Amino acid sequence: MHIQTYDQLSEQVALKLIATVNEKPNACLALPTGKTPLGTYQTLTRHFRQDPALDWSKTRCFALDEYLEIKESDSFQTFLLEHLYQKSNIAIENTFSPAQVVNYDEVIEQMGGLDLTLLGIGRNGHIAFNEPETCPVSFTHCTWLEKSTLDANRSDFTGKQPDKAITVGIETIMRSRRIILIASGSSKRDIVKQAFSGEVTSRIPASFLQRHPNLQVLTDFGFSLDTTNSWQQSSSL
Ligand code: PGA
C-alpha cells in the first residue's frame, strides 16, 4: 500500500509490529519515543482494545534511550508506560530502559537479540540519541544532546530540559534482525533524502542504516525504502 497520510503510516507500522509478535510472542522489540511513533502507539492501543486475543504478555520491550537527570513525569519510560505499556498486556517486568539496566547490550544479547527495532529520525539525522559523529561501532552509551535536538524537544518539558541522555548505540541498532524507520511531515523530508539517497557518513548517523540487510523506511511524504527487496525505492523527493 502506498502511504499518503500519517494515519496510514501509523496503521502500517502497528500492523507490522503486531505481525512480528504474532509470529514470535516473546520477540524483543526496541521502541522509540517522540512525536512520530505516537500514532503507531495509538493505533496499537486501538487494536488491543478491539482484539482481546492480542497477547504481548511475553514480548520484551527495550526503550531506545532515556534522558539523564530527568523528572520522572518527563521521562521516556513514563511516555512508553502511558502510551503503550499500560494500554496493552505487556508485562512491566518485560520492559527495559537503558537508564535502569546495567550492560544493556549484554542483557539484549542474553535475551536473544533484538528482533525488530523501530526508529524515528532527528532533523540532524540522529537515530535514538546517536548524534552526528557518533562512532558507528558504538554500543549503549551516555551522550550530550545537540542544540537542534534540544530545540526540537523543548516543548516536551514541564521542568528543566536535560542536555544529557543514555542511548543504545549505532551497533546495537545494526545488530537488530530487522529495522523500521519512520518519518512524518515535510520537516523530515530533507534529512531522510540525505540519509538514504546520499553517502554513508557519520555526519548523518541514520545513513549507516543503508548497510542493514533488513531495513524499511516508511514515510508519509512519498519516500520509502526496503533493503529486503533489493533496494526498491519510490521517491517524490
Ligand atoms: P520526533 O523525534 O519523532 O519527535 O520527530 C524523532 C527523533 O528525534 O528521533
PDB file of N, CA, C and O in Angstrom, residues 29-33 61-66 76-77 80 85 95-98 104 108 167-168:
ATOM      1  N   LEU A  29      11.617  -6.216  21.143  1.00  0.00           N
ATOM      2  CA  LEU A  29      11.377  -5.015  20.345  1.00  0.00           C
ATOM      3  C   LEU A  29      12.147  -3.851  20.953  1.00  0.00           C
ATOM      4  O   LEU A  29      12.145  -3.675  22.175  1.00  0.00           O
ATOM      5  N   ALA A  30      12.786  -3.046  20.115  1.00  0.00           N
ATOM      6  CA  ALA A  30      13.371  -1.788  20.591  1.00  0.00           C
ATOM      7  C   ALA A  30      12.454  -0.670  20.123  1.00  0.00           C
ATOM      8  O   ALA A  30      12.097  -0.602  18.938  1.00  0.00           O
ATOM      9  N   LEU A  31      12.064   0.190  21.068  1.00  0.00           N
ATOM     10  CA  LEU A  31      10.978   1.136  20.774  1.00  0.00           C
ATOM     11  C   LEU A  31      11.394   2.589  21.014  1.00  0.00           C
ATOM     12  O   LEU A  31      12.050   2.906  22.006  1.00  0.00           O
ATOM     13  N   PRO A  32      10.928   3.458  20.120  1.00  0.00           N
ATOM     14  CA  PRO A  32      11.258   4.876  20.234  1.00  0.00           C
ATOM     15  C   PRO A  32      10.189   5.651  21.005  1.00  0.00           C
ATOM     16  O   PRO A  32       9.072   5.172  21.197  1.00  0.00           O
ATOM     17  N   THR A  33      10.563   6.857  21.399  1.00  0.00           N
ATOM     18  CA  THR A  33       9.578   7.814  21.901  1.00  0.00           C
ATOM     19  C   THR A  33       9.565   8.981  20.914  1.00  0.00           C
ATOM     20  O   THR A  33      10.196   8.903  19.868  1.00  0.00           O
ATOM     21  N   CYS A  61      10.258  -5.438  25.672  1.00  0.00           N
ATOM     22  CA  CYS A  61      10.321  -4.102  25.069  1.00  0.00           C
ATOM     23  C   CYS A  61      11.497  -3.317  25.637  1.00  0.00           C
ATOM     24  O   CYS A  61      11.584  -3.123  26.853  1.00  0.00           O
ATOM     25  N   PHE A  62      12.358  -2.864  24.763  1.00  0.00           N
ATOM     26  CA  PHE A  62      13.546  -2.104  25.159  1.00  0.00           C
ATOM     27  C   PHE A  62      13.411  -0.666  24.660  1.00  0.00           C
ATOM     28  O   PHE A  62      13.331  -0.443  23.452  1.00  0.00           O
ATOM     29  N   ALA A  63      13.383   0.283  25.584  1.00  0.00           N
ATOM     30  CA  ALA A  63      13.402   1.687  25.169  1.00  0.00           C
ATOM     31  C   ALA A  63      14.743   1.979  24.503  1.00  0.00           C
ATOM     32  O   ALA A  63      15.781   1.462  24.934  1.00  0.00           O
ATOM     33  N   LEU A  64      14.702   2.781  23.458  1.00  0.00           N
ATOM     34  CA  LEU A  64      15.951   3.094  22.749  1.00  0.00           C
ATOM     35  C   LEU A  64      16.851   4.029  23.549  1.00  0.00           C
ATOM     36  O   LEU A  64      18.075   3.979  23.414  1.00  0.00           O
ATOM     37  N   ASP A  65      16.230   4.895  24.331  1.00  0.00           N
ATOM     38  CA  ASP A  65      17.039   5.911  25.003  1.00  0.00           C
ATOM     39  C   ASP A  65      16.283   6.482  26.191  1.00  0.00           C
ATOM     40  O   ASP A  65      15.104   6.175  26.401  1.00  0.00           O
ATOM     41  N   GLU A  66      16.978   7.308  26.946  1.00  0.00           N
ATOM     42  CA  GLU A  66      16.358   7.972  28.103  1.00  0.00           C
ATOM     43  C   GLU A  66      17.194   9.194  28.460  1.00  0.00           C
ATOM     44  O   GLU A  66      18.422   9.186  28.307  1.00  0.00           O
ATOM     45  N   PHE A  76      11.196   9.184  29.245  1.00  0.00           N
ATOM     46  CA  PHE A  76      10.726   8.321  28.150  1.00  0.00           C
ATOM     47  C   PHE A  76      10.021   7.085  28.703  1.00  0.00           C
ATOM     48  O   PHE A  76       9.130   6.534  28.080  1.00  0.00           O
ATOM     49  N   GLN A  77      10.475   6.627  29.895  1.00  0.00           N
ATOM     50  CA  GLN A  77       9.826   5.462  30.493  1.00  0.00           C
ATOM     51  C   GLN A  77       8.360   5.784  30.779  1.00  0.00           C
ATOM     52  O   GLN A  77       7.474   4.971  30.510  1.00  0.00           O
ATOM     53  N   LEU A  80       6.435   5.799  27.471  1.00  0.00           N
ATOM     54  CA  LEU A  80       6.106   4.452  26.975  1.00  0.00           C
ATOM     55  C   LEU A  80       5.048   3.788  27.856  1.00  0.00           C
ATOM     56  O   LEU A  80       4.176   3.086  27.344  1.00  0.00           O
ATOM     57  N   TYR A  85       2.644   0.726  27.230  1.00  0.00           N
ATOM     58  CA  TYR A  85       2.692  -0.406  28.161  1.00  0.00           C
ATOM     59  C   TYR A  85       1.376  -0.575  28.930  1.00  0.00           C
ATOM     60  O   TYR A  85       0.847  -1.691  29.036  1.00  0.00           O
ATOM     61  N   THR A  95       9.751  -4.881  30.421  1.00  0.00           N
ATOM     62  CA  THR A  95      10.104  -3.598  29.805  1.00  0.00           C
ATOM     63  C   THR A  95      11.419  -3.107  30.394  1.00  0.00           C
ATOM     64  O   THR A  95      11.659  -3.237  31.601  1.00  0.00           O
ATOM     65  N   PHE A  96      12.248  -2.559  29.556  1.00  0.00           N
ATOM     66  CA  PHE A  96      13.612  -2.203  29.961  1.00  0.00           C
ATOM     67  C   PHE A  96      13.964  -0.803  29.459  1.00  0.00           C
ATOM     68  O   PHE A  96      13.516  -0.395  28.381  1.00  0.00           O
ATOM     69  N   SER A  97      14.780  -0.141  30.253  1.00  0.00           N
ATOM     70  CA  SER A  97      15.266   1.188  29.869  1.00  0.00           C
ATOM     71  C   SER A  97      16.770   1.212  30.061  1.00  0.00           C
ATOM     72  O   SER A  97      17.268   0.671  31.066  1.00  0.00           O
ATOM     73  N   PRO A  98      17.495   1.858  29.165  1.00  0.00           N
ATOM     74  CA  PRO A  98      18.956   1.885  29.334  1.00  0.00           C
ATOM     75  C   PRO A  98      19.381   2.639  30.590  1.00  0.00           C
ATOM     76  O   PRO A  98      20.497   2.448  31.068  1.00  0.00           O
ATOM     77  N   TYR A 104      23.252  -2.894  29.099  1.00  0.00           N
ATOM     78  CA  TYR A 104      22.032  -3.032  28.279  1.00  0.00           C
ATOM     79  C   TYR A 104      22.258  -3.980  27.103  1.00  0.00           C
ATOM     80  O   TYR A 104      21.446  -4.854  26.831  1.00  0.00           O
ATOM     81  N   ILE A 108      20.328  -7.468  26.268  1.00  0.00           N
ATOM     82  CA  ILE A 108      19.636  -7.680  24.987  1.00  0.00           C
ATOM     83  C   ILE A 108      20.130  -8.981  24.345  1.00  0.00           C
ATOM     84  O   ILE A 108      19.345  -9.808  23.878  1.00  0.00           O
ATOM     85  N   THR A 167      21.733   6.258  25.499  1.00  0.00           N
ATOM     86  CA  THR A 167      21.112   5.754  24.270  1.00  0.00           C
ATOM     87  C   THR A 167      21.751   4.435  23.829  1.00  0.00           C
ATOM     88  O   THR A 167      22.943   4.209  24.095  1.00  0.00           O
ATOM     89  N   VAL A 168      20.967   3.601  23.196  1.00  0.00           N
ATOM     90  CA  VAL A 168      21.598   2.453  22.528  1.00  0.00           C
ATOM     91  C   VAL A 168      22.535   3.006  21.461  1.00  0.00           C
ATOM     92  O   VAL A 168      22.356   4.129  20.991  1.00  0.00           O
TER      93      VAL A 168
END
